Short mmCIF file of C-alpha atoms and ligand atoms in Angstrom, two decimals:
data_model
loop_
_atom_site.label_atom_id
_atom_site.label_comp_id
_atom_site.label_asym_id
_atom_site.label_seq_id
_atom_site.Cartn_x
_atom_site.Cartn_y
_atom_site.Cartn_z
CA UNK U 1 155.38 94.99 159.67
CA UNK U 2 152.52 96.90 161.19
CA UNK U 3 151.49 98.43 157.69
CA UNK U 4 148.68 101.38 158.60
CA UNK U 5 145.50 101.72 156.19
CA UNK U 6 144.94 105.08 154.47
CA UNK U 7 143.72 107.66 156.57
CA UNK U 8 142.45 110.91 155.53
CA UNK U 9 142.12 114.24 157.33
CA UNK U 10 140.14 117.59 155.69
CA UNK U 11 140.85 120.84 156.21
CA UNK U 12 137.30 122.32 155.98
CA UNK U 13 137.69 126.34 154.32
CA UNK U 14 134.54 126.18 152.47
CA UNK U 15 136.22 126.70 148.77
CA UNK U 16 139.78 126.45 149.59
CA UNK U 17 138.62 123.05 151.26
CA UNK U 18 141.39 119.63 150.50
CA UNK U 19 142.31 116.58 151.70
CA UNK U 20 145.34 115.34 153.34
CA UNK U 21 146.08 112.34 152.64
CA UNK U 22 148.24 109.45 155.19
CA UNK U 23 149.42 106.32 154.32
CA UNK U 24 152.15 104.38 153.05
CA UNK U 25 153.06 103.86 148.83
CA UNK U 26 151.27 107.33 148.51
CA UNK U 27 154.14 109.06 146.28
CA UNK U 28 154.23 107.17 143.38
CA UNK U 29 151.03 106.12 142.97
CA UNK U 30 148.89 107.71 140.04
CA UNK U 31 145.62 107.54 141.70
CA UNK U 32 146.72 109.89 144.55
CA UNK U 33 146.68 113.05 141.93
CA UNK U 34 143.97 112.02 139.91
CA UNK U 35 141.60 114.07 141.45
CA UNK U 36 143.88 117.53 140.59
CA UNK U 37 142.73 119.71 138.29
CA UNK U 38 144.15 119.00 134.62
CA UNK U 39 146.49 121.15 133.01
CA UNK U 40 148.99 120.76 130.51
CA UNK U 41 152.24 121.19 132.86
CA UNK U 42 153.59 120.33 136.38
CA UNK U 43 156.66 121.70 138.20
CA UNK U 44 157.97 119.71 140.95
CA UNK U 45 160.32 121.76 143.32
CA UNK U 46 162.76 119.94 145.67
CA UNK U 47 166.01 120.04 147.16
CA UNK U 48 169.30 118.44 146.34
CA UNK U 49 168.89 116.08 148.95
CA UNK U 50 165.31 114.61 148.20
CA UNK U 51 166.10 114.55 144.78
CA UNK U 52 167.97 111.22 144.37
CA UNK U 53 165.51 109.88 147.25
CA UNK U 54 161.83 110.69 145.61
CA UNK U 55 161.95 112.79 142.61
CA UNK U 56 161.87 110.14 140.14
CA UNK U 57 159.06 108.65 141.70
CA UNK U 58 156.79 111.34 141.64
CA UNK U 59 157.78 111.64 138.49
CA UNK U 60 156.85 108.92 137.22
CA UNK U 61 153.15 109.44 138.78
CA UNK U 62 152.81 112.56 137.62
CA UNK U 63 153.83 112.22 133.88
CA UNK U 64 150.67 110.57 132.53
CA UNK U 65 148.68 113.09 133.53
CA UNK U 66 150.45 116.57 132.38
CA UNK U 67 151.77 116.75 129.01
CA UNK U 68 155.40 118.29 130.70
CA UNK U 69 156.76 117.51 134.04
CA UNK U 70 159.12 120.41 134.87
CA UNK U 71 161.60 119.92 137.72
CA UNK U 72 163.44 122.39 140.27
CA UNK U 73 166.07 121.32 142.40
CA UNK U 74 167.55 123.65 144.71
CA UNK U 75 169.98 124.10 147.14
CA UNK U 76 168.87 122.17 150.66
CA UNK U 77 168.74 124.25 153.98
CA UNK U 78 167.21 127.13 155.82
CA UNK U 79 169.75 129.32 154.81
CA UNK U 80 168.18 129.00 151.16
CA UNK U 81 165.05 129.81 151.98
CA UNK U 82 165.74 133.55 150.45
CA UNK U 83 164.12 135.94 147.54
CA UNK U 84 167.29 134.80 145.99
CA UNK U 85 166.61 131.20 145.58
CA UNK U 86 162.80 132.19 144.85
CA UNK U 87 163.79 133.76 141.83
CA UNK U 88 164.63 130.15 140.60
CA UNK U 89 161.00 129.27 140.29
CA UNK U 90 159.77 132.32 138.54
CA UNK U 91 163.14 131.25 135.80
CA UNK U 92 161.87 127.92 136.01
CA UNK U 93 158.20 128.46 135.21
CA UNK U 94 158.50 131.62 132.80
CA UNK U 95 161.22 129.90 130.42
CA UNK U 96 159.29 127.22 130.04
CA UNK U 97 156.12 129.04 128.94
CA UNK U 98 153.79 128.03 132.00
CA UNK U 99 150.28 129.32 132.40
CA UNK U 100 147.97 129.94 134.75
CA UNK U 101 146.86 126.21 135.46
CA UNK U 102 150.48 125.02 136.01
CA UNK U 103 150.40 122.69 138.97
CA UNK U 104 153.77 123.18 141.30
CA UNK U 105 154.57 120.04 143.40
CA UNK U 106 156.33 120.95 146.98
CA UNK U 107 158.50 117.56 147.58
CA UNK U 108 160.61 117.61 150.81
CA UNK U 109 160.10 119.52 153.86
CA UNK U 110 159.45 122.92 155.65
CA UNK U 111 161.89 124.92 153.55
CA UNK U 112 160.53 123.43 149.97
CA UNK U 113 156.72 123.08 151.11
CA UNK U 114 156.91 127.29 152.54
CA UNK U 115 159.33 128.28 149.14
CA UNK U 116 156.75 126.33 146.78
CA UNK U 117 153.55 128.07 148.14
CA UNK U 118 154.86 131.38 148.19
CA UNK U 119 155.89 131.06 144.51
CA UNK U 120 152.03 129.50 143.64
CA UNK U 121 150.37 132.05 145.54
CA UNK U 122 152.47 134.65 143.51
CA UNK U 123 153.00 133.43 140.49
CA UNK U 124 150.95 134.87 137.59
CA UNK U 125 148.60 136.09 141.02
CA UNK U 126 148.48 132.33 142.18
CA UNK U 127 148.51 128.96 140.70
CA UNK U 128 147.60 125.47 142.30
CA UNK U 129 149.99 123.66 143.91
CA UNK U 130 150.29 120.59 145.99
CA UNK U 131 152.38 119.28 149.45
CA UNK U 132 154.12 116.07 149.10
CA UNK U 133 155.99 116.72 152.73
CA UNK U 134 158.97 114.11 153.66
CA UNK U 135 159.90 115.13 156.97
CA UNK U 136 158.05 114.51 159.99
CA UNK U 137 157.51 118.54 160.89
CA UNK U 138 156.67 118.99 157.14
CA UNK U 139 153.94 116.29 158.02
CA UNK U 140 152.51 117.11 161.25
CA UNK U 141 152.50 121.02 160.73
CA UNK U 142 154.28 123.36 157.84
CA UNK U 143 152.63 121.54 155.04
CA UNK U 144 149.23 121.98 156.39
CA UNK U 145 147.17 125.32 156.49
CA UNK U 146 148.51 127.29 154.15
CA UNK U 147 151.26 129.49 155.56
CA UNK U 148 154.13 129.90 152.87
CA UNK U 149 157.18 132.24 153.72
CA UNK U 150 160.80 133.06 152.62
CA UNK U 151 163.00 134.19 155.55
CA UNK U 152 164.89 137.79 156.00
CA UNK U 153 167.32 138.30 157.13
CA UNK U 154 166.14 140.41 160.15
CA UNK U 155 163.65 138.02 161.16
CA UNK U 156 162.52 134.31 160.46
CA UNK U 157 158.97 134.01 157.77
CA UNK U 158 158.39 137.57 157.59
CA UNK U 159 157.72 137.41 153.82
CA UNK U 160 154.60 135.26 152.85
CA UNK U 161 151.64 134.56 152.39
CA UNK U 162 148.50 132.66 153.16
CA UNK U 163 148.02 130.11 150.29
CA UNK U 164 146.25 127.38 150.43
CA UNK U 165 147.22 124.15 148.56
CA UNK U 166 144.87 122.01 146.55
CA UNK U 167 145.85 118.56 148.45
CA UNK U 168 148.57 117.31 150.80
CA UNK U 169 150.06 113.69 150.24
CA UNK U 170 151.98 112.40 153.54
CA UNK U 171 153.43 109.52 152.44
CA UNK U 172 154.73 107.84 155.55
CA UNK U 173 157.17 105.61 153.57
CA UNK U 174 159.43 108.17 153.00
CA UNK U 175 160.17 108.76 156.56
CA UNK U 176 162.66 105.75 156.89
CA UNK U 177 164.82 107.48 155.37
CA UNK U 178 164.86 111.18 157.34
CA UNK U 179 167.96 111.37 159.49
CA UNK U 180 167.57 111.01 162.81
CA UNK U 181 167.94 114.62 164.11
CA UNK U 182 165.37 115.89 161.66
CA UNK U 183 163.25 112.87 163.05
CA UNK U 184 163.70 114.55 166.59
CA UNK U 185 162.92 117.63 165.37
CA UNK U 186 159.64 116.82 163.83
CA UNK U 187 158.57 115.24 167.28
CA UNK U 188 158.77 118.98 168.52
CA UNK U 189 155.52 119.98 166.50
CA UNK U 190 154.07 116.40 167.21
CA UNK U 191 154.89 117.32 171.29
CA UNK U 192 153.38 120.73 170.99
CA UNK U 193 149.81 119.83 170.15
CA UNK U 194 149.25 117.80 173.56
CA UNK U 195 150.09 121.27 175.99
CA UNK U 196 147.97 123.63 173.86
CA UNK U 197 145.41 121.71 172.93
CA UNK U 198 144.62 117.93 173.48
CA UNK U 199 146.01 116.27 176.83
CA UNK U 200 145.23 112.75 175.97
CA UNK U 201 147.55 113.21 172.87
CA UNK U 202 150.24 114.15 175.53
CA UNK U 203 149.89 111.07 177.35
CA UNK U 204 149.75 108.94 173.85
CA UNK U 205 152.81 110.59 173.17
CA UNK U 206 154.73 110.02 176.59
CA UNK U 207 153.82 106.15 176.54
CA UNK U 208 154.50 105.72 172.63
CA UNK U 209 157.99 107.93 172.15
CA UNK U 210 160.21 105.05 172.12
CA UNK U 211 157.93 104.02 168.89
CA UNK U 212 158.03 107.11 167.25
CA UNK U 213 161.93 107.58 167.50
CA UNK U 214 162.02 103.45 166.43
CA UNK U 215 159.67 105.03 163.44
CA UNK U 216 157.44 102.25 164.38
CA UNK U 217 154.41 103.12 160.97
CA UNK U 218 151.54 102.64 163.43
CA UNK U 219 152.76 104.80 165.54
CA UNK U 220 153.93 107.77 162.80
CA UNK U 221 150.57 107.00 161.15
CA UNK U 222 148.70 107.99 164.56
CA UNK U 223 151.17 110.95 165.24
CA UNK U 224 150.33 112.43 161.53
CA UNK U 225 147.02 112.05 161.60
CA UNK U 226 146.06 113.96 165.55
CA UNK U 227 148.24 116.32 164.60
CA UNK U 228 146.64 117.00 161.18
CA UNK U 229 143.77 116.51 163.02
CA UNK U 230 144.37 119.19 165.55
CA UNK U 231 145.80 121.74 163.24
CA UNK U 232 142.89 121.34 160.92
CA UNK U 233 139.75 122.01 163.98
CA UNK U 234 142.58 125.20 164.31
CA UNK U 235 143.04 126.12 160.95
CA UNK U 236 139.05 125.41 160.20
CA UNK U 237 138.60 128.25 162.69
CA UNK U 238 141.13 130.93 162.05
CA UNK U 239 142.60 130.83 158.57
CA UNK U 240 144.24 133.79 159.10
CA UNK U 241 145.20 133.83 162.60
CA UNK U 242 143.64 136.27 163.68
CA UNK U 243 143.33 134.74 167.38
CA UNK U 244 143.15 130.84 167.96
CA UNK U 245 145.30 130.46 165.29
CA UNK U 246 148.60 132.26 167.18
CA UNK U 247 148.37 129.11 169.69
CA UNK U 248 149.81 127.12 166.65
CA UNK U 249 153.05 128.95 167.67
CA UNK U 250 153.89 127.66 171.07
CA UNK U 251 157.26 128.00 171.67
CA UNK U 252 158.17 129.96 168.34
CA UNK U 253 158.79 133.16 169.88
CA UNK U 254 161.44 132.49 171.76
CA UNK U 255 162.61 129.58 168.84
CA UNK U 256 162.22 132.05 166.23
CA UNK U 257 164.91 134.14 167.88
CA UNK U 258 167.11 131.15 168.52
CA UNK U 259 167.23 130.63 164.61
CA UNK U 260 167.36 134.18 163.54
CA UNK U 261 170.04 135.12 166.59
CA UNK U 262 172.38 131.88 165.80
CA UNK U 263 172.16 132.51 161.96
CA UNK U 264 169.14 130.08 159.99
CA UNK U 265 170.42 126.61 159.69
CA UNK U 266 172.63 126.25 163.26
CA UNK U 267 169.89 124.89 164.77
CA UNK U 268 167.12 123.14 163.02
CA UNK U 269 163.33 124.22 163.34
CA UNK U 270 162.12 122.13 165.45
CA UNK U 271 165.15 122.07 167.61
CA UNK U 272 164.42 125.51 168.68
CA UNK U 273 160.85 125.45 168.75
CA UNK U 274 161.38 122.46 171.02
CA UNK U 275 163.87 124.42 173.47
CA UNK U 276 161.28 127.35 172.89
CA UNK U 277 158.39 125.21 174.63
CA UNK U 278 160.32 124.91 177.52
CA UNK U 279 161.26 128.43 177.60
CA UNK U 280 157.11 129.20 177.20
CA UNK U 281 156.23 126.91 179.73
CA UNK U 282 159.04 127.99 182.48
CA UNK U 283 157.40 131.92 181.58
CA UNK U 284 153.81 130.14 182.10
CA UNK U 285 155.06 129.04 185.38
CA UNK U 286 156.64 131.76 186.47
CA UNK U 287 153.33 133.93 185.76
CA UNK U 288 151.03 131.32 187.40
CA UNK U 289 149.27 129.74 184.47
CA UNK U 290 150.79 126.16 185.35
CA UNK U 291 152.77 124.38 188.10
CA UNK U 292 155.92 123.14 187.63
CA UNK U 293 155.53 119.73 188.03
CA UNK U 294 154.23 120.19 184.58
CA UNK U 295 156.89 122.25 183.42
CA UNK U 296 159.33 119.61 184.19
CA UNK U 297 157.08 116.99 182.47
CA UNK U 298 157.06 118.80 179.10
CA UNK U 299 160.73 119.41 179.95
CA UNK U 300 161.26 115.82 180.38
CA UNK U 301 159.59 114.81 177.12
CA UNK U 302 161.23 116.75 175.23
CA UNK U 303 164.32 116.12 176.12
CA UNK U 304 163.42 112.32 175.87
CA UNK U 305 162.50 113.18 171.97
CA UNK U 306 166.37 113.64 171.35
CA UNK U 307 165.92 117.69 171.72
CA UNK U 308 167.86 120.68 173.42
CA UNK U 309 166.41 121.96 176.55
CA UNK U 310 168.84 124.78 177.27
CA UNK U 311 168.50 127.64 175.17
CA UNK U 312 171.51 128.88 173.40
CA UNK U 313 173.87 132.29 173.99
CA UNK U 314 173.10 134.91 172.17
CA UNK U 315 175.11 137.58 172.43
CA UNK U 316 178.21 137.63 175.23
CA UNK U 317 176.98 140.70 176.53
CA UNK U 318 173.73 141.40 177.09
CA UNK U 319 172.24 138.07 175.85
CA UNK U 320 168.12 138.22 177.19
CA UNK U 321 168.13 141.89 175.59
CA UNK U 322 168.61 140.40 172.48
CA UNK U 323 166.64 137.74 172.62
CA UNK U 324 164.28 140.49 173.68
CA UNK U 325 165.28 142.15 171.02
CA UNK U 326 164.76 139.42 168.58
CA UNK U 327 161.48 138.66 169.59
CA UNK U 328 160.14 142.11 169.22
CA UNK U 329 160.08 141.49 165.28
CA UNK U 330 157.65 138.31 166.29
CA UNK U 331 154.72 138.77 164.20
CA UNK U 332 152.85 138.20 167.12
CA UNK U 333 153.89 141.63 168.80
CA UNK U 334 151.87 144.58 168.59
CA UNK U 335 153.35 147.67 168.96
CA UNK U 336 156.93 146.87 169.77
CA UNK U 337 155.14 144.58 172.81
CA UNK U 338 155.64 141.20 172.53
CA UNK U 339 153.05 138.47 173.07
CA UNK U 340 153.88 135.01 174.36
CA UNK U 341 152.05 132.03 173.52
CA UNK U 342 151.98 130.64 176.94
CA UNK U 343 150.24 127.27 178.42
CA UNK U 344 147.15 127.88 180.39
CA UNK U 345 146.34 125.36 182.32
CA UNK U 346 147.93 121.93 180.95
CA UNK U 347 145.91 121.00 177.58
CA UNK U 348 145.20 125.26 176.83
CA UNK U 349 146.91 128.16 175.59
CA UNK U 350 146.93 132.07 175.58
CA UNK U 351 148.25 134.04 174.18
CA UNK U 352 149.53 137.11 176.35
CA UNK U 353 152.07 139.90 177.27
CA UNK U 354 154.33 139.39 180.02
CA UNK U 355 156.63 142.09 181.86
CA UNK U 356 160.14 142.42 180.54
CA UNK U 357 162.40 141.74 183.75
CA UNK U 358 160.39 138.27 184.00
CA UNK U 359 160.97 137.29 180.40
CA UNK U 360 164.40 138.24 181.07
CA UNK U 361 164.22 135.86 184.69
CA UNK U 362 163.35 133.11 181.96
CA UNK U 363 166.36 133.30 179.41
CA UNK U 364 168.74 133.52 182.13
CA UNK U 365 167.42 130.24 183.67
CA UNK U 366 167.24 128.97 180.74
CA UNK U 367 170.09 129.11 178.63
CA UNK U 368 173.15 127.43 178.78
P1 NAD Q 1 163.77 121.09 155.91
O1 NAD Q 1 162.80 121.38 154.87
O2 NAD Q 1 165.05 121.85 155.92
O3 NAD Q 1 164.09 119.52 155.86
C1 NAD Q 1 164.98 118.98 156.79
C2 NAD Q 1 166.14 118.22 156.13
O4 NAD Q 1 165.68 116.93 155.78
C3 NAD Q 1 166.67 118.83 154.85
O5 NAD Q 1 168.06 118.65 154.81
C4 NAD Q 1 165.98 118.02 153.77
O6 NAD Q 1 166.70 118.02 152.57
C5 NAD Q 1 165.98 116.65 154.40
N1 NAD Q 1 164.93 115.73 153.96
C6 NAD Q 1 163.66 116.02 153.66
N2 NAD Q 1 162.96 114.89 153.47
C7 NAD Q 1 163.82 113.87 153.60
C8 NAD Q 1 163.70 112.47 153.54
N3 NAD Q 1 162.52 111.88 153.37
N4 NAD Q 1 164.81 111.71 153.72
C9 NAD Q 1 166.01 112.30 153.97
N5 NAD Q 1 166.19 113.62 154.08
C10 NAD Q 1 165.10 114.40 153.91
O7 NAD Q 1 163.14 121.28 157.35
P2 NAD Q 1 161.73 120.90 158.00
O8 NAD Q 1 162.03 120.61 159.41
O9 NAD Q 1 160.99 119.93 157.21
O10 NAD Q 1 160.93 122.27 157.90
C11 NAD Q 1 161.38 123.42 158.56
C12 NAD Q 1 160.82 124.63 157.87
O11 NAD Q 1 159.40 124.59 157.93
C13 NAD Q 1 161.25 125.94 158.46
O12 NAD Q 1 161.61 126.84 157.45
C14 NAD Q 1 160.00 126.44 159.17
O13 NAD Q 1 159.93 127.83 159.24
C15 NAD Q 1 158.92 125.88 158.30
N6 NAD Q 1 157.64 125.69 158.99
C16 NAD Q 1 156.54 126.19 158.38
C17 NAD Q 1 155.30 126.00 158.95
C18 NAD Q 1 154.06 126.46 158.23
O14 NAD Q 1 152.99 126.43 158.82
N7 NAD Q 1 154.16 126.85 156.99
C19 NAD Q 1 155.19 125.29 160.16
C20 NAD Q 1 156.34 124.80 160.74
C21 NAD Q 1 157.57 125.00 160.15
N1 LIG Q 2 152.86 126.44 162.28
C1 LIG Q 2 151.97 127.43 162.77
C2 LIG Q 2 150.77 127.65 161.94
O1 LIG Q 2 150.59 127.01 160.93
O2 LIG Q 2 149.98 128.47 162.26
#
């Protein structure tokens, strides 16, 4: 086997600097932490699925260096990701006396990395804590750059903050055993760097998908690491997104209102935000950013990557006024207007309004 050498990316925030980490045998390893600040006690959050897989292991890592190794499992999905189930941390860390220096441990994905950093960046006005991501998306995107979030129920993330962690460990090892859908939906936030930002990424992808989806390491090694790469010249830039950042969200307008409108779980993340991009791109198009040759070649990938391309049904009725409707609580909107991140020319992004009837043109072509 093709076994890739440790890579590391940094994201460069002049005190809130760290590393990410890439490689394989990462999790259990000792060494990776031993550059963390000490403290007396950890807390490793995960899920009831990663659990059995991984939380033994990092475990065992962990315990020589913090005198208690506290543990969190909760319930697994979207759904979850609530003030509800937050409360379960605060239980966690207050009944077992923790203090300021407690390091929390985010081990799993999206949902556990965006619960874990909320609760560190509130908890006793913010603690350390650390991403040790197991799903590809978790990898390439949510555990990087510091955005942590619980969901409402009116609209996906809208509770957060920006919090960023003290390291990121992407253990590619653990991606063997990701189900294959969640594989496909972490290629959506691998695909979207290549149309906002770095063509010859697009290409790599195109000729090395069949790789990725055979989880070939070389090839999930490269696709970490660009990605990490991209999102950290982004994040580097715009912590806070207040511009450049906002490209980071191509296709998430319209996928944000797939997950919220279907109820958070039906479709998966990435599922969405892939559909989304196709959405974003056929509204590029349609305002004369970017032909449609192009269209169909994002199209094409993406589909390709195992994902839908057809956007789902809403609402029997009227169903592009509520996905306009929807996407009016996008964080991105200003003034009830919403703003598209929308391909500008292949390899560049805007971010822009765009006239109702048009956006409504767009969900009708593209939903099932
Ligand atoms: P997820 O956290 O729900 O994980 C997907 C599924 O895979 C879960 O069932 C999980 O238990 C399981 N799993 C995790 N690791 C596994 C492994 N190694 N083997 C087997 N099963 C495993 O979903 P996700 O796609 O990782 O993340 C989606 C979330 O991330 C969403 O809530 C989204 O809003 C958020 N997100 C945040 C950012 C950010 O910048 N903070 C960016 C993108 C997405
Ligand atoms: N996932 C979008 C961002 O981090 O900005």
């Amino acid at each position: 086997m093709n076994i890739p050498e440790l890579q590391s990316v940094r994201i460069d925030l002049a005190d809130r600097s760290y590393p990410i980490v890439i490689g394989s045998g990462l999790l259990d390893q000792p060494q990776t932490y031993a550059d963390l600040p000490n403290a007396s006690q950890a807390l490793i959050v995960t899920n009831s699925t990663v659990a059995p897989l991984y939380l033994q292991r990092l475990r065992g890592a962990l315990q020589g260096k913090y005198r208690q190794v506290l543990e969190v499992v909760l319930p697994d999905g979207e759904q979850h990701k609530t003030w509800q189930t937050l409360n379960l941390f605060f239980d966690a860390l207050l009944g077992a006396g923790c203090d300021r220096k407690t390091v929390l441990f985010a081990l799993g994905g999206g949902v556990v990395g965006d619960m874990t950093g909320f609760a560190a960046a509130s908890f006793m006005r913010g603690v350390p804590f650390v991403q040790v991501p197991t799903t590809l998306l978790a990898q390439v995107d949510s555990s990087v750059g510091g955005k942590t979030a619980i969901n409402h129920p009116l609209g996906k993330n809208m509770i957060g903050a920006f919090y960023q962690p003290q390291l990121v460990v992407c253990d590619l090892d653990t991606l063997r055993t990701l189900p294959p859908r969640e594989l496909s939906a972490g290629l959506a936030e691998v695909i979207k760097y290549g149309p906002i930002a770095d063509l010859a990424f697009l290409d790599w992808i195109e000729a090395n998908l069949d790789a990725l989806l055979a989880r070939d390491p070389a090839a999930l090694a490269h696709a970490v690491k660009r990605s990490c790469e991209i999102k950290a010249w982004v994040v580097g830039q715009d912590e806070r997104e207040a511009g450049l950042r906002a490209i980071l969200n191509f296709g998430h307008t319209f996928g944000h209102a797939i997950e919220a409108g279907l109820g958070y779980g039906e479709w998966l993340h990435g599922e969405a935000v892939g559909c989304g991009m196709v959405m974003a791109a056929e509204l590029s198009c349609r305002l004369g950013l970017v032909d449609k040759p192009f269209v169909q070649r994002l199209k094409s990938l993406i589909a390709r990557a195992g994902l839908p391309v057809r956007g789902p049904q809403l609402a029997a009725d009227d169903n592009a006024g509520r996905y306009l409707a929807l996407m009016r609580l996008d964080k991105k909107s200003e003034a009830g207007e919403i703003r598209f991140v929308l391909i500008d020319g292949p390899g560049q992004a805007a971010v822009r309004p765009a006239p109702d009837a048009l956006v409504r043109e767009v969900i009708d072509a593209c939903c099932a």
